[in-house]
Coordinates of C-alpha atoms in Angstrom, one line a residue:
X1388 CA -38.0 128.0 6.1
X1389 CA -36.0 128.3 9.4
X1390 CA -32.8 127.2 7.7
X1391 CA -29.9 129.6 7.3
X1392 CA -28.9 130.4 3.7
X1393 CA -26.1 128.1 2.4
X1394 CA -26.9 125.3 5.0
X1395 CA -28.3 122.1 3.8
X1396 CA -31.2 120.5 5.6
X1397 CA -30.0 118.1 8.4
X1398 CA -26.6 119.7 8.7
X1399 CA -27.4 122.3 11.3
X1400 CA -25.9 120.3 14.2
X1401 CA -22.6 119.6 12.4
X1402 CA -22.1 123.3 11.7
X1403 CA -22.8 124.2 15.3
X1404 CA -20.4 121.6 16.6
X1405 CA -17.6 122.9 14.3
X1406 CA -18.0 126.5 15.5
X1407 CA -18.0 125.4 19.2
X1408 CA -14.8 123.3 19.0
X1409 CA -12.3 126.2 18.7
X1410 CA -14.0 128.0 21.6
X1411 CA -13.6 124.9 23.8
X1412 CA -9.9 124.5 22.8
X1413 CA -9.2 128.2 23.6
X1414 CA -10.9 127.8 27.0
X1415 CA -8.8 124.7 27.8
X1416 CA -5.5 126.5 26.8
X1417 CA -6.3 129.6 28.9
X1418 CA -7.2 127.5 32.0
X1419 CA -4.2 125.1 31.9
X1420 CA -0.7 126.0 33.1
X1421 CA 1.8 126.6 30.2
X1422 CA 4.5 123.9 29.7
X1423 CA 7.9 124.8 28.3
X1424 CA 11.2 122.9 27.8
X1425 CA 13.3 123.1 30.9
X1426 CA 16.9 124.2 30.5
X1427 CA 19.0 122.2 33.0
X1428 CA 22.5 123.5 33.3
X1429 CA 23.6 121.7 36.5
X1430 CA 24.2 118.4 34.8
X1431 CA 27.0 116.4 33.1
X1432 CA 26.7 115.0 29.7
X1433 CA 28.6 112.9 27.2
X1434 CA 28.8 114.0 23.6
X1435 CA 31.1 113.6 20.7
X1436 CA 33.3 116.6 19.9
X1437 CA 34.9 117.4 16.6
X1438 CA 38.0 119.2 17.8
X1439 CA 38.9 120.4 14.3
X1440 CA 35.6 122.3 14.2
X1441 CA 35.9 124.0 17.6
X1442 CA 37.3 127.1 15.9
X1443 CA 36.8 128.7 12.5
X1444 CA 39.2 128.4 9.6
X1445 CA 40.4 132.0 10.1
X1446 CA 40.7 131.9 13.9
X1447 CA 43.9 133.5 15.3
X1448 CA 44.9 130.3 17.1
X1449 CA 45.4 128.6 13.8
X1450 CA 47.6 131.4 12.6
X1451 CA 49.7 131.2 15.8
X1452 CA 50.1 127.4 15.4
X1453 CA 51.2 127.7 11.8
X1454 CA 53.5 130.6 12.5
X1455 CA 55.3 128.8 15.4
X1456 CA 55.7 125.8 13.3
X1457 CA 57.8 127.8 10.9
X1458 CA 60.4 128.8 13.6
X1459 CA 63.5 127.1 14.7
X1460 CA 62.6 125.3 18.0
X1461 CA 65.6 123.0 18.5
X1462 CA 66.8 125.0 21.6
X1463 CA 63.7 123.8 23.5
X1464 CA 64.6 120.1 22.9
X1465 CA 67.9 120.1 24.8
X1466 CA 66.2 119.1 28.2
X1467 CA 63.9 116.5 26.7
X1468 CA 64.0 113.4 29.0
X1469 CA 61.7 111.0 27.0
X1470 CA 63.4 109.9 23.8
X1471 CA 62.5 107.2 21.3
X1472 CA 63.7 103.7 22.2
X1473 CA 63.8 104.4 26.0
X1474 CA 61.3 104.2 28.8
X1475 CA 59.7 107.4 30.1
X1476 CA 56.6 109.4 30.0
X1477 CA 56.4 111.6 26.8
X1478 CA 56.7 115.3 27.4
X1479 CA 54.7 118.1 25.8
X1480 CA 55.9 119.3 22.4
X1481 CA 57.7 122.7 22.6
X1482 CA 55.6 123.9 19.6
X1483 CA 52.5 123.4 21.7
X1484 CA 53.8 125.1 24.8
X1485 CA 55.2 128.1 22.9
X1486 CA 51.9 128.4 21.0
X1487 CA 49.9 128.5 24.2
X1488 CA 52.1 131.2 25.6
X1489 CA 52.0 133.3 22.4
X1490 CA 48.3 132.9 21.9
X1491 CA 47.7 133.7 25.6
X1492 CA 49.8 136.9 25.3
X1493 CA 47.9 137.9 22.2
X1494 CA 44.7 137.7 24.3
X1495 CA 46.2 139.6 27.2
X1496 CA 46.7 136.5 29.4
X1497 CA 50.1 136.0 31.0
X1498 CA 49.2 133.6 33.8
X1499 CA 50.0 129.9 33.7
X1500 CA 47.1 129.1 36.0
X1501 CA 44.7 131.1 33.8
X1502 CA 45.9 129.2 30.7
X1503 CA 45.4 125.9 32.5
X1504 CA 41.8 126.8 33.4
X1505 CA 41.1 128.0 29.8
X1506 CA 42.4 124.6 28.5
X1507 CA 39.4 123.0 30.2
X1508 CA 36.6 124.9 28.3
X1509 CA 37.8 127.6 25.9
X1510 CA 37.6 126.4 22.3
X1511 CA 40.8 127.9 21.0
X1512 CA 42.9 126.4 23.8
X1513 CA 41.1 123.1 23.4
X1514 CA 41.9 123.1 19.7
X1515 CA 45.6 123.8 20.4
X1516 CA 45.9 121.1 23.0
X1517 CA 43.6 118.5 21.4
X1518 CA 41.2 118.9 24.3
X1519 CA 44.0 118.1 26.8
X1520 CA 44.7 120.2 29.9
X1521 CA 48.3 121.4 30.4
X1522 CA 49.3 121.8 34.1
X1523 CA 50.1 125.3 35.2
X1524 CA 53.5 124.3 36.7
X1525 CA 54.5 122.8 33.4
X1526 CA 53.7 126.0 31.6
X1527 CA 55.4 128.1 34.3
X1528 CA 58.5 126.0 34.4
X1529 CA 58.8 126.0 30.6
X1530 CA 58.6 129.8 30.6
X1531 CA 61.3 130.2 33.2
X1532 CA 63.7 127.6 32.0
X1533 CA 63.6 128.7 28.4
X1534 CA 63.9 132.4 28.9
X1535 CA 66.9 132.7 26.5
X1536 CA 65.2 130.6 23.8
X1537 CA 62.0 132.5 24.1
X1538 CA 64.0 135.8 23.6
X1539 CA 65.5 134.2 20.5
X1540 CA 62.0 133.3 19.4
X1541 CA 61.1 137.0 19.7
X1542 CA 64.1 137.9 17.5
X1543 CA 63.1 135.4 14.9
X1544 CA 59.6 136.9 14.8
X1545 CA 61.0 140.4 14.4
X1546 CA 63.2 139.1 11.6
X1547 CA 60.2 137.7 9.7
X1548 CA 58.3 140.9 10.2
X1549 CA 61.3 142.9 8.9
X1550 CA 61.6 140.8 5.8
X1551 CA 57.9 141.3 5.1
X1552 CA 58.4 145.1 5.4
X1553 CA 56.3 145.5 8.6
X1554 CA 59.3 146.9 10.5
X1555 CA 61.2 149.8 8.9
X1556 CA 62.9 151.5 11.9
X1557 CA 62.3 154.8 10.1
X1558 CA 60.9 156.1 13.4
X1559 CA 61.0 154.3 16.8
X1560 CA 58.8 155.4 19.7
X1561 CA 60.1 154.6 23.2
X1562 CA 58.1 154.8 26.4
X1563 CA 58.1 153.3 29.9
X1564 CA 55.3 152.1 32.1
X1565 CA 55.2 151.0 35.8
X1566 CA 54.0 147.4 36.3
X1567 CA 52.9 146.6 39.9
X1568 CA 54.8 143.7 41.4
X1569 CA 53.1 140.8 43.2
X1570 CA 54.6 142.0 46.5
X1571 CA 53.0 143.8 49.4
X1572 CA 54.5 146.9 50.8
X1573 CA 55.1 145.2 54.2
X1574 CA 57.1 142.4 52.5
X1575 CA 60.3 144.5 52.4
X1576 CA 62.8 143.4 55.0
X1577 CA 66.3 144.3 56.1
X1578 CA 69.2 141.8 55.7
X1579 CA 69.1 140.5 59.2
X1580 CA 65.4 139.6 59.0
X1581 CA 65.9 137.9 55.6
X1582 CA 68.9 135.8 56.9
X1583 CA 66.8 134.6 59.8
X1584 CA 63.9 133.8 57.5
X1585 CA 66.3 131.9 55.2
X1586 CA 67.4 129.7 58.1
X1587 CA 63.8 128.9 58.9
X1588 CA 63.0 128.1 55.3
X1589 CA 66.0 125.7 55.0
X1590 CA 64.7 123.9 58.2
X1591 CA 61.3 123.7 56.7
X1592 CA 62.6 122.2 53.5
X1593 CA 64.5 119.6 55.4
X1594 CA 61.4 118.7 57.5
X1595 CA 59.2 118.4 54.4
X1596 CA 61.6 116.2 52.6
X1597 CA 61.9 113.9 55.6
X1598 CA 58.1 113.6 55.8
X1599 CA 56.9 110.1 55.0
X1600 CA 54.2 109.4 52.3
X1601 CA 51.9 108.1 55.0
X1602 CA 51.6 111.7 56.4
X1603 CA 50.0 112.9 53.1
X1604 CA 49.3 112.0 49.6
X1605 CA 52.2 111.9 47.1
X1606 CA 50.8 115.0 45.2
X1607 CA 50.4 117.0 48.4
X1608 CA 53.9 116.1 49.5
X1609 CA 55.3 117.3 46.2
X1610 CA 53.3 120.5 46.5
X1611 CA 54.7 121.2 50.0
X1612 CA 58.3 120.5 48.8
X1613 CA 57.9 122.8 45.9
X1614 CA 56.5 125.6 48.0
X1615 CA 59.2 125.3 50.6
X1616 CA 62.0 125.3 47.9
X1617 CA 60.5 128.3 46.2
X1618 CA 60.4 130.2 49.4
X1619 CA 64.0 129.4 50.1
X1620 CA 65.0 130.4 46.6
X1621 CA 63.2 133.8 47.0
X1622 CA 65.0 134.5 50.2
X1623 CA 68.4 133.6 48.8
X1624 CA 67.7 135.9 45.9
X1625 CA 66.6 138.6 48.3
X1626 CA 70.0 138.5 50.0
X1627 CA 71.7 138.8 46.6
X1628 CA 69.6 141.9 45.8
X1629 CA 71.2 143.7 48.7
X1630 CA 74.6 143.5 46.9
X1631 CA 72.9 145.2 43.9
X1632 CA 71.5 148.0 46.1
X1633 CA 75.0 148.5 47.5
X1634 CA 76.3 148.9 43.9
X1635 CA 73.6 151.4 43.3
X1636 CA 74.9 153.4 46.3
X1637 CA 71.6 153.2 48.1
X1638 CA 71.4 154.6 51.6
X1639 CA 72.2 151.8 54.0
X1640 CA 69.3 152.7 56.3
X1641 CA 66.9 152.6 53.3
X1642 CA 68.0 149.2 51.9
X1643 CA 65.1 146.8 52.0
X1644 CA 64.2 143.9 49.7
X1645 CA 60.8 142.2 49.3
X1646 CA 60.8 138.6 50.5
X1647 CA 58.0 137.7 48.0
X1648 CA 59.4 139.5 44.9
X1649 CA 63.1 140.3 45.5
X1650 CA 63.7 142.1 42.2
X1651 CA 60.9 144.6 42.7
X1652 CA 61.6 148.2 43.7
X1653 CA 59.4 150.8 45.3
X1654 CA 58.5 153.3 42.6
X1655 CA 56.3 156.3 42.2
X1656 CA 53.0 155.5 40.5
X1657 CA 51.4 157.5 37.7
X1658 CA 48.3 158.0 39.7
X1659 CA 50.2 159.0 42.8
X1660 CA 51.7 157.2 45.7
X1661 CA 54.4 154.5 45.8
X1662 CA 54.3 150.7 45.3
X1663 CA 56.6 147.8 44.5
X1664 CA 56.9 147.8 40.7
X1665 CA 59.0 147.2 37.6
X1666 CA 59.8 149.8 34.9
X1667 CA 58.9 148.2 31.5
X1668 CA 60.5 149.9 28.6
X1669 CA 58.9 149.4 25.2
X1670 CA 60.3 150.4 21.7
X1671 CA 57.7 150.4 18.9
X1672 CA 58.2 150.8 15.2
X1673 CA 56.0 153.7 14.3
X1674 CA 55.3 152.4 10.8
X1675 CA 52.9 149.5 11.8
X1676 CA 53.0 149.7 15.6
X1677 CA 55.1 146.5 15.9
X1678 CA 57.0 146.2 19.2
X1679 CA 60.7 146.0 18.3
X1680 CA 62.2 145.6 21.8
X1681 CA 61.1 145.2 25.4
X1682 CA 63.2 145.7 28.6
X1683 CA 62.4 145.5 32.3
X1684 CA 64.5 147.6 34.6
X1685 CA 64.6 148.5 38.3
X1686 CA 65.1 152.2 37.8
X1687 CA 62.2 154.4 39.0
X1688 CA 62.7 157.0 36.2
X1689 CA 63.3 157.0 32.5
X1690 CA 66.0 159.5 31.8
X1691 CA 68.8 156.9 31.6
X1692 CA 66.8 154.3 29.7
X1693 CA 67.0 155.6 26.1
X1694 CA 70.4 154.3 25.2
X1695 CA 69.7 150.8 26.6
X1696 CA 66.4 150.8 24.6
X1697 CA 68.2 151.6 21.3
X1698 CA 70.8 148.9 22.1
X1699 CA 68.0 146.4 22.4
X1700 CA 66.5 147.4 19.1
X1701 CA 69.9 147.0 17.4
X1702 CA 70.5 143.6 19.0
X1703 CA 67.1 142.4 17.8
X1704 CA 67.2 143.7 14.3
X1705 CA 70.9 144.4 13.6
X1706 CA 69.9 147.9 12.4
X1707 CA 69.9 151.3 14.0
X1708 CA 66.7 153.4 14.1
X1709 CA 66.8 156.6 12.0
X1710 CA 64.6 158.6 14.5
X1711 CA 63.6 158.1 18.1
X1712 CA 60.6 159.9 19.7
X1713 CA 60.4 160.2 23.4
X1714 CA 58.7 162.2 26.1
X1715 CA 60.2 164.6 28.5
X1716 CA 61.2 162.0 31.1
X1717 CA 64.0 160.8 28.8
X1718 CA 65.5 164.3 28.0
X1719 CA 69.0 164.9 29.4
X1720 CA 72.3 166.2 28.2
X1721 CA 73.8 162.7 28.1
X1722 CA 71.0 161.3 25.8
X1723 CA 71.2 164.2 23.4
X1724 CA 74.9 163.8 23.0
X1725 CA 74.6 160.0 22.7
X1726 CA 72.0 160.2 20.0
X1727 CA 74.1 162.7 18.1
X1728 CA 77.1 160.4 18.2
X1729 CA 75.0 157.5 16.9
X1730 CA 73.5 159.7 14.0
X1731 CA 70.0 159.2 15.3
X1732 CA 67.5 162.0 15.0
X1733 CA 66.3 162.9 18.5
X1734 CA 62.7 164.1 18.8
X1735 CA 61.6 165.2 22.2
X1736 CA 59.9 168.1 24.0
X1737 CA 61.8 171.0 25.6
X1738 CA 61.9 170.4 29.3
X1739 CA 63.4 172.0 32.4
X1740 CA 66.4 169.9 33.3
X1741 CA 66.8 171.1 36.8
X1742 CA 66.9 168.3 39.4
X1743 CA 68.3 165.6 37.1
X1744 CA 71.7 165.4 39.0
X1745 CA 74.8 165.1 36.9
X1746 CA 72.8 165.3 33.7
X1747 CA 71.4 168.8 34.5
X1748 CA 72.6 171.9 32.7
X1749 CA 71.6 175.6 32.7
X1750 CA 69.0 177.1 30.4
X1751 CA 71.4 179.0 28.1
X1752 CA 73.6 175.9 27.4
X1753 CA 70.5 173.8 26.8
X1754 CA 69.1 176.3 24.3
X1755 CA 72.4 176.4 22.4
X1756 CA 72.7 172.6 22.3
X1757 CA 69.1 172.1 21.3
X1758 CA 69.5 174.5 18.5
X1759 CA 72.0 172.1 17.0
X1760 CA 69.8 169.0 17.3
X1761 CA 66.1 168.6 16.2
X1762 CA 64.9 167.8 19.7
X1763 CA 61.8 169.9 20.1
X1764 CA 58.4 169.1 18.7

């Protein structure tokens, strides 16, 4: 009959048109250029932000905020200039500034400028500040001015951890590490050079303070004054450090102090070589790995740092460790005797004491004394 099975008479053209339509669509798609949504990142946009939802309910920043709120912060309010009932711009709440520093340290950030930048975009810092940006100078000045109060905060924290059983002082581990100072090797100068530089700095401070506002914006003028004053303060501190070097009986010809970081000392580095550094001593409770005390010293070695470390632990927790574990750099006759007198078990490797000056003793005497104390692992 000329008609395909299953096709009604008169419907042949309709069937053909339906089968040809998908083929035409496919040809049009294959010939045309694909179009996609364009992601434009170089633009500014306005949008509502729910600050409370920037971070999750279990985020560490919330724990830091709640924990700092439980501490005694009255010492930070002594220098508050703006008070209720009087004119003046409100200052930042101490709880906020302390929380920013504590959270920053927990994330490995100890720079005021870095925290200021993070306040601009990082959700945790935006949640803490309510999407405000805290100036780096404000953060830095707060850290410097309240050094004593922040140390007290550290003690309060340790007290809470001790009450909760997280610090037992059954065994305390002490070790030191060299932290590079922000001072170049060529910044070390003799007293005569520093005195001359101090005179120039004082003249610069006077010139900057006499500068009129027409010569620069108010903010730039303040920045110049601040930089000039800080340089003068560093140079004055550098001259004071020479007195400290004299007390340490340093060779007069070798006495030099950095003009950019006066308290730094040239120390041997673990990887070899020498560089301006600080010696950071850390005492850790072995039970849960909680830091019980921290000290920063200018000594290039560790063998005289055990007793001061134990003293810091006792000052912070009002309790004496039962055991101390140290490496060979701390071993000396003096420390062995001192730990015995304080009834602290002394755990350290057996080392050759030759070359440690007044604390050295011969092998036979060392073996006899070590046999009395549990000093060898």
